[in-house]
């Protein structure tokens, strides 16, 4: 394992404490990897009308839930035993918040899998799938970047995730309008298009959660709460630090 | 002020620490009161096609955001300074999580206010409003009960909130079907009904957040994480404790 700044996180001297923080990070990233896979599988199940994969995705959400509870417990134990302060405390509190985001991404994957099952049973032509695929690629990219920015504690990378959010929103609006047009063309499209509308909305929320994670990374690195800060001010904060 | 068990929360002996925990609770409940008001106003703006009230609701979301940041800071400071353990730590960690739920309820209120503005500009007949009013009353009741169960640290009351969730889901499904019927009857209804569909979804999520708060209350009181526990097992846990 190469030596990174993570291995000497914070200014505490206890090796055991340091190991615990590293383990917390590793466990969080493992959960992140699982929910990425869940979203990917749910969308794939939709595209391929693969009922088996959709079912599997729904079932695996239990693993995500279990990881949420385990991580919360580990984080709370670290607070109780190690009484972290400053940067270490920011890490632990941020993990508690970001775990909730990951669990919700898992829920969105489960919803998409459920809609995939419904749609595969109806068995109609895959209109609107291009839009779904496009947005899913986009938000999965954001989620991956957000998790990576946490792994590296890279505020600039986190800021890039935040910047992508506007593009996803614009794509979502355009896709929703397209679906609305399909619905108006023929009322027989309505039910199916509504299902796809929920899929789009679920994906858009995955993007929102990626942004929440990114905001937490900026907080961890910069020590400033940027959740309700403009992109411009975030940029100043992050570049100032790097210059 | 009457003597309640809250005033002697936990087993710490420091009066100052106790005061800080009470202040944290009070601030959280104040934020809760504000977001309840926000949801109420957003729905009222929709019902009355009141653009002014809708605008005001959107603007006031900034107060909710500020309260979120303030509460997070207070909670983190308590951890850093007081190094709480056991029950006290559960309270502080739960507040950090529940604050995120309240902030999201605020976001849903903002979304409803935005949709109210759109709908008031379109100025068509208020079809589907009965459904919206019905569900909004229901989820506002749940949110109020959840906050009240936190104020009293009453696990039985929190459990009642959890039990209501199924009913809201059923009502939501029925209302969504009604709107779908309107859409199929006349394609000119589609755009308007889609907006109401988003309002219903936002309200359903308010119910979900009320449930999250209720789960945290059960965790604080019982010391057990019940987020992914069946209602039956939750019931056993809570009644066992009361008998």
CSV table of N, CA, C and O in Angstrom, one decimal, chain A residues 93-204:
chain,number,residue,atom,x,y,z
A,93,UNK,N,-18.2,12.7,12.0
A,93,UNK,CA,-19.5,13.3,11.8
A,93,UNK,C,-19.9,13.3,10.3
A,93,UNK,O,-21.1,13.0,10.0
A,94,UNK,N,-19.0,13.6,9.4
A,94,UNK,CA,-19.3,13.6,8.0
A,94,UNK,C,-19.7,12.2,7.5
A,94,UNK,O,-20.6,12.0,6.7
A,95,UNK,N,-19.0,11.2,8.0
A,95,UNK,CA,-19.3,9.8,7.6
A,95,UNK,C,-20.7,9.5,8.1
A,95,UNK,O,-21.5,8.9,7.3
A,96,UNK,N,-21.1,9.8,9.3
A,96,UNK,CA,-22.4,9.6,9.8
A,96,UNK,C,-23.5,10.2,8.8
A,96,UNK,O,-24.5,9.5,8.5
A,97,UNK,N,-23.2,11.4,8.3
A,97,UNK,CA,-24.1,12.0,7.4
A,97,UNK,C,-24.1,11.4,6.1
A,97,UNK,O,-25.2,11.2,5.4
A,98,UNK,N,-22.9,11.1,5.6
A,98,UNK,CA,-22.8,10.5,4.2
A,98,UNK,C,-23.3,9.1,4.1
A,98,UNK,O,-23.8,8.7,3.0
A,99,UNK,N,-23.3,8.4,5.2
A,99,UNK,CA,-23.8,7.0,5.2
A,99,UNK,C,-25.3,7.1,4.9
A,99,UNK,O,-25.9,6.3,4.2
A,100,UNK,N,-26.0,8.1,5.5
A,100,UNK,CA,-27.4,8.3,5.2
A,100,UNK,C,-27.7,8.5,3.8
A,100,UNK,O,-28.6,8.0,3.2
A,101,UNK,N,-26.8,9.3,3.1
A,101,UNK,CA,-26.9,9.5,1.7
A,101,UNK,C,-26.8,8.3,0.9
A,101,UNK,O,-27.5,8.0,0.0
A,102,UNK,N,-25.7,7.5,1.2
A,102,UNK,CA,-25.5,6.2,0.5
A,102,UNK,C,-26.7,5.3,0.7
A,102,UNK,O,-27.1,4.6,-0.3
A,103,UNK,N,-27.3,5.2,1.9
A,103,UNK,CA,-28.4,4.4,2.1
A,103,UNK,C,-29.6,4.8,1.2
A,103,UNK,O,-30.3,4.0,0.7
A,104,UNK,N,-29.7,6.1,1.0
A,104,UNK,CA,-30.8,6.6,0.2
A,104,UNK,C,-30.6,6.3,-1.3
A,104,UNK,O,-31.5,6.1,-2.0
A,105,UNK,N,-29.3,6.4,-1.7
A,105,UNK,CA,-29.0,6.0,-3.1
A,105,UNK,C,-29.4,4.5,-3.3
A,105,UNK,O,-30.0,4.2,-4.3
A,106,UNK,N,-29.1,3.7,-2.2
A,106,UNK,CA,-29.5,2.3,-2.3
A,106,UNK,C,-31.0,2.2,-2.5
A,106,UNK,O,-31.5,1.4,-3.3
A,107,UNK,N,-31.8,3.0,-1.7
A,107,UNK,CA,-33.2,3.0,-1.9
A,107,UNK,C,-33.7,3.4,-3.3
A,107,UNK,O,-34.6,2.8,-3.8
A,108,UNK,N,-33.0,4.4,-3.9
A,108,UNK,CA,-33.4,4.8,-5.2
A,108,UNK,C,-33.1,3.6,-6.2
A,108,UNK,O,-33.9,3.4,-7.1
A,109,UNK,N,-32.0,2.9,-6.0
A,109,UNK,CA,-31.7,1.7,-6.9
A,109,UNK,C,-32.8,0.7,-6.7
A,109,UNK,O,-33.3,0.1,-7.7
A,110,UNK,N,-33.3,0.5,-5.5
A,110,UNK,CA,-34.3,-0.5,-5.2
A,110,UNK,C,-35.6,0.0,-6.0
A,110,UNK,O,-36.3,-0.9,-6.6
A,111,UNK,N,-35.9,1.2,-5.9
A,111,UNK,CA,-37.1,1.8,-6.6
A,111,UNK,C,-37.0,1.5,-8.1
A,111,UNK,O,-38.0,1.1,-8.7
A,112,UNK,N,-35.8,1.8,-8.7
A,112,UNK,CA,-35.6,1.6,-10.1
A,112,UNK,C,-35.8,0.1,-10.5
A,112,UNK,O,-36.5,-0.2,-11.5
A,113,UNK,N,-35.3,-0.7,-9.6
A,113,UNK,CA,-35.4,-2.2,-9.9
A,113,UNK,C,-36.9,-2.6,-9.9
A,113,UNK,O,-37.3,-3.4,-10.7
A,114,UNK,N,-37.6,-2.0,-9.0
A,114,UNK,CA,-39.1,-2.3,-8.9
A,114,UNK,C,-39.8,-1.9,-10.1
A,114,UNK,O,-40.6,-2.6,-10.7
A,115,UNK,N,-39.5,-0.7,-10.6
A,115,UNK,CA,-40.1,-0.2,-11.8
A,115,UNK,C,-39.6,-1.0,-13.0
A,115,UNK,O,-40.4,-1.2,-14.0
A,116,UNK,N,-38.4,-1.5,-13.0
A,116,UNK,CA,-37.9,-2.3,-14.1
A,116,UNK,C,-38.7,-3.6,-14.2
A,116,UNK,O,-39.0,-4.0,-15.3
A,117,UNK,N,-39.0,-4.2,-13.0
A,117,UNK,CA,-39.9,-5.4,-13.0
A,117,UNK,C,-41.2,-5.1,-13.6
A,117,UNK,O,-41.7,-5.8,-14.5
A,118,UNK,N,-41.9,-4.0,-13.2
A,118,UNK,CA,-43.2,-3.6,-13.7
A,118,UNK,C,-43.1,-3.5,-15.2
A,118,UNK,O,-43.9,-4.0,-15.9
A,119,UNK,N,-42.1,-2.7,-15.7
A,119,UNK,CA,-42.0,-2.4,-17.1
A,119,UNK,C,-41.7,-3.7,-17.9
A,119,UNK,O,-42.2,-3.8,-19.0
A,120,UNK,N,-40.9,-4.6,-17.4
A,120,UNK,CA,-40.6,-5.8,-18.1
A,120,UNK,C,-41.9,-6.7,-18.2
A,120,UNK,O,-42.0,-7.4,-19.2
A,121,UNK,N,-42.7,-6.6,-17.2
A,121,UNK,CA,-44.0,-7.4,-17.3
A,121,UNK,C,-44.9,-6.8,-18.4
A,121,UNK,O,-45.6,-7.5,-19.1
A,122,UNK,N,-44.9,-5.4,-18.5
A,122,UNK,CA,-45.8,-4.8,-19.5
A,122,UNK,C,-45.3,-5.1,-20.9
A,122,UNK,O,-46.1,-5.2,-21.9
A,123,UNK,N,-44.0,-5.2,-21.0
A,123,UNK,CA,-43.3,-5.6,-22.3
A,123,UNK,C,-43.6,-4.8,-23.5
A,123,UNK,O,-43.9,-5.3,-24.6
A,124,UNK,N,-43.6,-3.4,-23.4
A,124,UNK,CA,-43.7,-2.6,-24.6
A,124,UNK,C,-42.4,-2.1,-25.1
A,124,UNK,O,-41.3,-2.4,-24.6
A,125,UNK,N,-42.5,-1.3,-26.2
A,125,UNK,CA,-41.2,-0.8,-26.8
A,125,UNK,C,-40.5,0.2,-25.9
A,125,UNK,O,-41.1,0.9,-25.1
A,126,UNK,N,-39.2,0.1,-25.9
A,126,UNK,CA,-38.4,0.9,-25.0
A,126,UNK,C,-38.2,2.4,-25.3
A,126,UNK,O,-37.1,2.8,-25.5
A,127,UNK,N,-39.3,3.1,-25.4
A,127,UNK,CA,-39.2,4.5,-25.7
A,127,UNK,C,-38.8,5.2,-24.4
A,127,UNK,O,-39.4,5.0,-23.4
A,128,UNK,N,-37.9,6.2,-24.6
A,128,UNK,CA,-37.4,6.9,-23.4
A,128,UNK,C,-36.2,6.3,-22.7
A,128,UNK,O,-35.7,6.9,-21.8
A,129,UNK,N,-35.8,5.1,-23.2
A,129,UNK,CA,-34.7,4.5,-22.6
A,129,UNK,C,-33.3,5.2,-22.9
A,129,UNK,O,-32.4,5.2,-22.0
A,130,UNK,N,-33.2,5.8,-24.0
A,130,UNK,CA,-32.0,6.6,-24.3
A,130,UNK,C,-31.8,7.6,-23.2
A,130,UNK,O,-30.7,7.8,-22.7
A,131,UNK,N,-32.9,8.3,-22.9
A,131,UNK,CA,-32.8,9.4,-21.8
A,131,UNK,C,-32.3,8.8,-20.5
A,131,UNK,O,-31.5,9.4,-19.8
A,132,UNK,N,-32.9,7.7,-20.2
A,132,UNK,CA,-32.6,7.0,-18.9
A,132,UNK,C,-31.1,6.6,-18.9
A,132,UNK,O,-30.4,6.9,-17.9
A,133,UNK,N,-30.7,6.0,-19.9
A,133,UNK,CA,-29.3,5.6,-20.0
A,133,UNK,C,-28.3,6.8,-19.9
A,133,UNK,O,-27.3,6.7,-19.1
A,134,UNK,N,-28.7,7.8,-20.6
A,134,UNK,CA,-27.8,9.0,-20.6
A,134,UNK,C,-27.7,9.6,-19.2
A,134,UNK,O,-26.6,9.8,-18.7
A,135,UNK,N,-28.8,9.8,-18.5
A,135,UNK,CA,-28.8,10.4,-17.2
A,135,UNK,C,-28.1,9.4,-16.2
A,135,UNK,O,-27.4,9.9,-15.3
A,136,UNK,N,-28.4,8.1,-16.3
A,136,UNK,CA,-27.8,7.2,-15.4
A,136,UNK,C,-26.2,7.2,-15.5
A,136,UNK,O,-25.5,7.2,-14.5
A,137,UNK,N,-25.7,7.3,-16.7
A,137,UNK,CA,-24.3,7.4,-16.9
A,137,UNK,C,-23.7,8.6,-16.2
A,137,UNK,O,-22.7,8.6,-15.5
A,138,UNK,N,-24.5,9.7,-16.4
A,138,UNK,CA,-24.0,11.0,-15.8
A,138,UNK,C,-24.0,10.9,-14.2
A,138,UNK,O,-23.0,11.3,-13.6
A,139,UNK,N,-25.1,10.5,-13.6
A,139,UNK,CA,-25.1,10.5,-12.2
A,139,UNK,C,-24.2,9.4,-11.6
A,139,UNK,O,-23.6,9.7,-10.5
A,140,UNK,N,-24.0,8.3,-12.3
A,140,UNK,CA,-23.1,7.3,-11.8
A,140,UNK,C,-21.7,7.9,-11.8
A,140,UNK,O,-20.9,7.6,-10.9
A,141,UNK,N,-21.4,8.6,-12.8
A,141,UNK,CA,-20.1,9.3,-12.9
A,141,UNK,C,-19.9,10.2,-11.7
A,141,UNK,O,-18.8,10.3,-11.1
A,142,UNK,N,-20.9,11.0,-11.4
A,142,UNK,CA,-20.8,11.9,-10.2
A,142,UNK,C,-20.6,11.2,-8.9
A,142,UNK,O,-19.8,11.6,-8.1
A,143,UNK,N,-21.4,10.1,-8.8
A,143,UNK,CA,-21.3,9.4,-7.5
A,143,UNK,C,-19.9,8.8,-7.4
A,143,UNK,O,-19.3,8.9,-6.3
A,144,UNK,N,-19.3,8.3,-8.5
A,144,UNK,CA,-18.0,7.7,-8.4
A,144,UNK,C,-16.9,8.8,-8.1
A,144,UNK,O,-16.1,8.6,-7.2
A,145,UNK,N,-17.1,10.0,-8.7
A,145,UNK,CA,-16.2,11.1,-8.4
A,145,UNK,C,-16.3,11.5,-7.0
A,145,UNK,O,-15.3,11.8,-6.3
A,146,UNK,N,-17.5,11.6,-6.5
A,146,UNK,CA,-17.7,12.0,-5.1
A,146,UNK,C,-17.0,11.1,-4.1
A,146,UNK,O,-16.4,11.5,-3.2
A,147,UNK,N,-17.2,9.8,-4.4
A,147,UNK,CA,-16.6,8.8,-3.5
A,147,UNK,C,-15.0,8.8,-3.6
A,147,UNK,O,-14.3,8.7,-2.6
A,148,UNK,N,-14.6,9.0,-4.8
A,148,UNK,CA,-13.1,9.2,-5.0
A,148,UNK,C,-12.6,10.4,-4.3
A,148,UNK,O,-11.5,10.4,-3.8
A,149,UNK,N,-13.3,11.5,-4.4
A,149,UNK,CA,-12.9,12.7,-3.7
A,149,UNK,C,-12.8,12.5,-2.2
A,149,UNK,O,-11.9,13.1,-1.5
A,150,UNK,N,-13.7,11.7,-1.7
A,150,UNK,CA,-13.6,11.3,-0.3
A,150,UNK,C,-12.4,10.5,0.0
A,150,UNK,O,-11.6,10.7,1.0
A,151,UNK,N,-12.1,9.5,-0.9
A,151,UNK,CA,-11.0,8.6,-0.7
A,151,UNK,C,-9.7,9.4,-0.6
A,151,UNK,O,-8.8,9.2,0.1
A,152,UNK,N,-9.6,10.4,-1.5
A,152,UNK,CA,-8.4,11.2,-1.6
A,152,UNK,C,-8.4,12.5,-0.8
A,152,UNK,O,-7.5,13.3,-0.7
A,153,UNK,N,-9.6,12.8,-0.2
A,153,UNK,CA,-9.8,14.1,0.5
A,153,UNK,C,-9.4,15.2,-0.4
A,153,UNK,O,-8.6,16.1,-0.1
A,154,UNK,N,-10.0,15.2,-1.6
A,154,UNK,CA,-9.7,16.2,-2.6
A,154,UNK,C,-10.8,17.1,-2.9
A,154,UNK,O,-11.8,16.8,-3.5
A,155,UNK,N,-10.7,18.3,-2.3
A,155,UNK,CA,-11.8,19.3,-2.4
A,155,UNK,C,-12.1,19.8,-3.8
A,155,UNK,O,-13.2,20.1,-4.1
A,156,UNK,N,-11.0,19.9,-4.6
A,156,UNK,CA,-11.2,20.3,-6.0
A,156,UNK,C,-12.1,19.3,-6.8
A,156,UNK,O,-13.0,19.7,-7.6
A,157,UNK,N,-11.8,18.1,-6.6
A,157,UNK,CA,-12.6,17.0,-7.2
A,157,UNK,C,-14.0,17.1,-6.7
A,157,UNK,O,-15.0,17.0,-7.5
A,158,UNK,N,-14.2,17.3,-5.4
A,158,UNK,CA,-15.6,17.4,-4.9
A,158,UNK,C,-16.3,18.6,-5.5
A,158,UNK,O,-17.5,18.5,-5.8
A,159,UNK,N,-15.6,19.7,-5.7
A,159,UNK,CA,-16.2,20.8,-6.3
A,159,UNK,C,-16.7,20.5,-7.7
A,159,UNK,O,-17.7,21.0,-8.2
A,160,UNK,N,-15.9,19.7,-8.5
A,160,UNK,CA,-16.3,19.4,-9.8
A,160,UNK,C,-17.6,18.6,-9.8
A,160,UNK,O,-18.5,18.8,-10.7
A,161,UNK,N,-17.8,17.8,-8.8
A,161,UNK,CA,-19.1,17.0,-8.7
A,161,UNK,C,-20.3,18.0,-8.5
A,161,UNK,O,-21.3,18.0,-9.2
A,162,UNK,N,-20.1,19.0,-7.6
A,162,UNK,CA,-21.1,20.0,-7.4
A,162,UNK,C,-21.4,20.8,-8.7
A,162,UNK,O,-22.6,21.1,-8.9
A,163,UNK,N,-20.4,21.0,-9.5
A,163,UNK,CA,-20.6,21.8,-10.7
A,163,UNK,C,-21.5,21.0,-11.7
A,163,UNK,O,-22.2,21.6,-12.6
A,164,UNK,N,-21.4,19.7,-11.7
A,164,UNK,CA,-22.1,18.8,-12.6
A,164,UNK,C,-23.6,18.8,-12.4
A,164,UNK,O,-24.4,18.5,-13.2
A,165,UNK,N,-24.0,19.2,-11.1
A,165,UNK,CA,-25.4,19.0,-10.7
A,165,UNK,C,-26.3,19.8,-11.7
A,165,UNK,O,-27.4,19.4,-12.0
A,166,UNK,N,-25.9,21.0,-12.0
A,166,UNK,CA,-26.7,21.9,-12.9
A,166,UNK,C,-27.0,21.2,-14.3
A,166,UNK,O,-28.1,21.2,-14.8
A,167,UNK,N,-25.9,20.5,-14.8
A,167,UNK,CA,-26.1,19.8,-16.1
A,167,UNK,C,-27.1,18.7,-16.0
A,167,UNK,O,-27.9,18.4,-16.9
A,168,UNK,N,-27.0,17.9,-14.8
A,168,UNK,CA,-27.9,16.8,-14.7
A,168,UNK,C,-29.4,17.4,-14.6
A,168,UNK,O,-30.3,16.8,-15.2
A,169,UNK,N,-29.5,18.5,-13.8
A,169,UNK,CA,-30.9,19.0,-13.7
A,169,UNK,C,-31.4,19.4,-15.1
A,169,UNK,O,-32.6,19.2,-15.4
A,170,UNK,N,-30.6,20.0,-15.9
A,170,UNK,CA,-31.0,20.4,-17.2
A,170,UNK,C,-31.4,19.2,-18.1
A,170,UNK,O,-32.4,19.2,-18.8
A,171,UNK,N,-30.6,18.1,-18.0
A,171,UNK,CA,-30.9,16.9,-18.7
A,171,UNK,C,-32.2,16.3,-18.2
A,171,UNK,O,-33.0,15.8,-19.0
A,172,UNK,N,-32.3,16.3,-16.9
A,172,UNK,CA,-33.6,15.8,-16.4
A,172,UNK,C,-34.8,16.5,-16.9
A,172,UNK,O,-35.8,15.9,-17.3
A,173,UNK,N,-34.7,17.8,-16.9
A,173,UNK,CA,-35.8,18.6,-17.4
A,173,UNK,C,-36.2,18.3,-18.8
A,173,UNK,O,-37.3,18.1,-19.2
A,174,UNK,N,-35.1,18.2,-19.6
A,174,UNK,CA,-35.3,17.9,-21.1
A,174,UNK,C,-35.9,16.5,-21.2
A,174,UNK,O,-36.9,16.3,-22.0
A,175,UNK,N,-35.4,15.5,-20.5
A,175,UNK,CA,-35.9,14.2,-20.6
A,175,UNK,C,-37.4,14.1,-20.2
A,175,UNK,O,-38.2,13.5,-20.8
A,176,UNK,N,-37.7,14.9,-19.1
A,176,UNK,CA,-39.1,14.9,-18.6
A,176,UNK,C,-40.0,15.5,-19.7
A,176,UNK,O,-41.2,15.0,-19.9
A,177,UNK,N,-39.6,16.5,-20.3
A,177,UNK,CA,-40.4,17.1,-21.4
A,177,UNK,C,-40.6,16.1,-22.5
A,177,UNK,O,-41.7,16.0,-23.1
A,178,UNK,N,-39.6,15.4,-22.9
A,178,UNK,CA,-39.7,14.4,-24.0
A,178,UNK,C,-40.8,13.3,-23.6
A,178,UNK,O,-41.6,13.0,-24.4
A,179,UNK,N,-40.7,12.9,-22.3
A,179,UNK,CA,-41.7,11.9,-21.9
A,179,UNK,C,-43.1,12.4,-21.9
A,179,UNK,O,-44.1,11.8,-22.3
A,180,UNK,N,-43.2,13.7,-21.5
A,180,UNK,CA,-44.5,14.4,-21.5
A,180,UNK,C,-45.1,14.4,-22.9
A,180,UNK,O,-46.3,14.2,-23.1
A,181,UNK,N,-44.2,14.7,-23.9
A,181,UNK,CA,-44.6,14.7,-25.3
A,181,UNK,C,-45.2,13.3,-25.7
A,181,UNK,O,-46.2,13.2,-26.4
A,182,UNK,N,-44.4,12.3,-25.4
A,182,UNK,CA,-44.9,10.9,-25.7
A,182,UNK,C,-46.3,10.6,-25.1
A,182,UNK,O,-47.1,10.0,-25.7
A,183,UNK,N,-46.5,11.2,-23.9
A,183,UNK,CA,-47.7,10.9,-23.2
A,183,UNK,C,-48.9,11.6,-23.9
A,183,UNK,O,-50.0,11.1,-24.0
A,184,UNK,N,-48.6,12.8,-24.4
A,184,UNK,CA,-49.6,13.6,-25.1
A,184,UNK,C,-50.0,13.1,-26.5
A,184,UNK,O,-51.1,13.2,-26.9
A,185,UNK,N,-49.0,12.5,-27.1
A,185,UNK,CA,-49.2,11.9,-28.4
A,185,UNK,C,-50.2,10.7,-28.4
A,185,UNK,O,-51.0,10.6,-29.3
A,186,UNK,N,-50.1,10.0,-27.3
A,186,UNK,CA,-50.9,8.8,-27.3
A,186,UNK,C,-51.2,8.4,-25.8
A,186,UNK,O,-50.2,8.1,-25.1
A,187,UNK,N,-52.4,8.4,-25.4
A,187,UNK,CA,-52.7,8.2,-24.0
A,187,UNK,C,-52.3,6.8,-23.5
A,187,UNK,O,-52.1,6.5,-22.4
A,188,UNK,N,-52.1,5.9,-24.5
A,188,UNK,CA,-51.7,4.5,-24.1
A,188,UNK,C,-50.3,4.5,-23.6
A,188,UNK,O,-49.8,3.5,-23.0
A,189,UNK,N,-49.5,5.6,-23.9
A,189,UNK,CA,-48.1,5.7,-23.4
A,189,UNK,C,-48.1,6.2,-22.0
A,189,UNK,O,-47.0,6.1,-21.4
A,190,UNK,N,-49.2,6.7,-21.5
A,190,UNK,CA,-49.1,7.4,-20.2
A,190,UNK,C,-48.6,6.6,-19.0
A,190,UNK,O,-47.6,7.0,-18.4
A,191,UNK,N,-49.1,5.4,-18.8
A,191,UNK,CA,-48.7,4.6,-17.7
A,191,UNK,C,-47.2,4.3,-17.7
A,191,UNK,O,-46.5,4.4,-16.7
A,192,UNK,N,-46.8,3.8,-18.9
A,192,UNK,CA,-45.4,3.4,-19.1
A,192,UNK,C,-44.5,4.7,-18.9
A,192,UNK,O,-43.4,4.6,-18.3
A,193,UNK,N,-44.9,5.8,-19.5
A,193,UNK,CA,-44.0,7.0,-19.4
A,193,UNK,C,-44.0,7.5,-17.9
A,193,UNK,O,-42.9,8.0,-17.5
A,194,UNK,N,-45.1,7.3,-17.2
A,194,UNK,CA,-45.0,7.7,-15.8
A,194,UNK,C,-44.0,6.9,-15.0
A,194,UNK,O,-43.2,7.4,-14.2
A,195,UNK,N,-43.9,5.6,-15.3
A,195,UNK,CA,-42.9,4.7,-14.7
A,195,UNK,C,-41.5,5.2,-15.0
A,195,UNK,O,-40.6,5.3,-14.1
A,196,UNK,N,-41.3,5.6,-16.3
A,196,UNK,CA,-40.0,6.1,-16.7
A,196,UNK,C,-39.7,7.4,-16.0
A,196,UNK,O,-38.5,7.8,-15.7
A,197,UNK,N,-40.7,8.2,-15.8
A,197,UNK,CA,-40.6,9.5,-15.1
A,197,UNK,C,-40.1,9.3,-13.7
A,197,UNK,O,-39.2,10.0,-13.2
A,198,UNK,N,-40.6,8.3,-13.0
A,198,UNK,CA,-40.1,8.0,-11.7
A,198,UNK,C,-38.7,7.5,-11.7
A,198,UNK,O,-37.9,7.8,-10.8
A,199,UNK,N,-38.3,6.7,-12.7
A,199,UNK,CA,-36.9,6.3,-12.9
A,199,UNK,C,-36.0,7.5,-13.0
A,199,UNK,O,-35.0,7.6,-12.3
A,200,UNK,N,-36.4,8.4,-13.9
A,200,UNK,CA,-35.6,9.7,-14.1
A,200,UNK,C,-35.4,10.4,-12.7
A,200,UNK,O,-34.3,10.9,-12.4
A,201,UNK,N,-36.5,10.5,-12.0
A,201,UNK,CA,-36.5,11.3,-10.8
A,201,UNK,C,-35.6,10.6,-9.8
A,201,UNK,O,-34.8,11.3,-9.1
A,202,UNK,N,-35.7,9.3,-9.7
A,202,UNK,CA,-34.8,8.5,-8.8
A,202,UNK,C,-33.3,8.8,-9.2
A,202,UNK,O,-32.5,9.0,-8.3
A,203,UNK,N,-33.0,8.8,-10.5
A,203,UNK,CA,-31.6,9.0,-10.9
A,203,UNK,C,-31.2,10.4,-10.6
A,203,UNK,O,-30.0,10.7,-10.1
A,204,UNK,N,-32.1,11.4,-10.7
A,204,UNK,CA,-31.8,12.8,-10.4
A,204,UNK,C,-31.4,12.9,-8.9
A,204,UNK,O,-30.5,13.6,-8.5
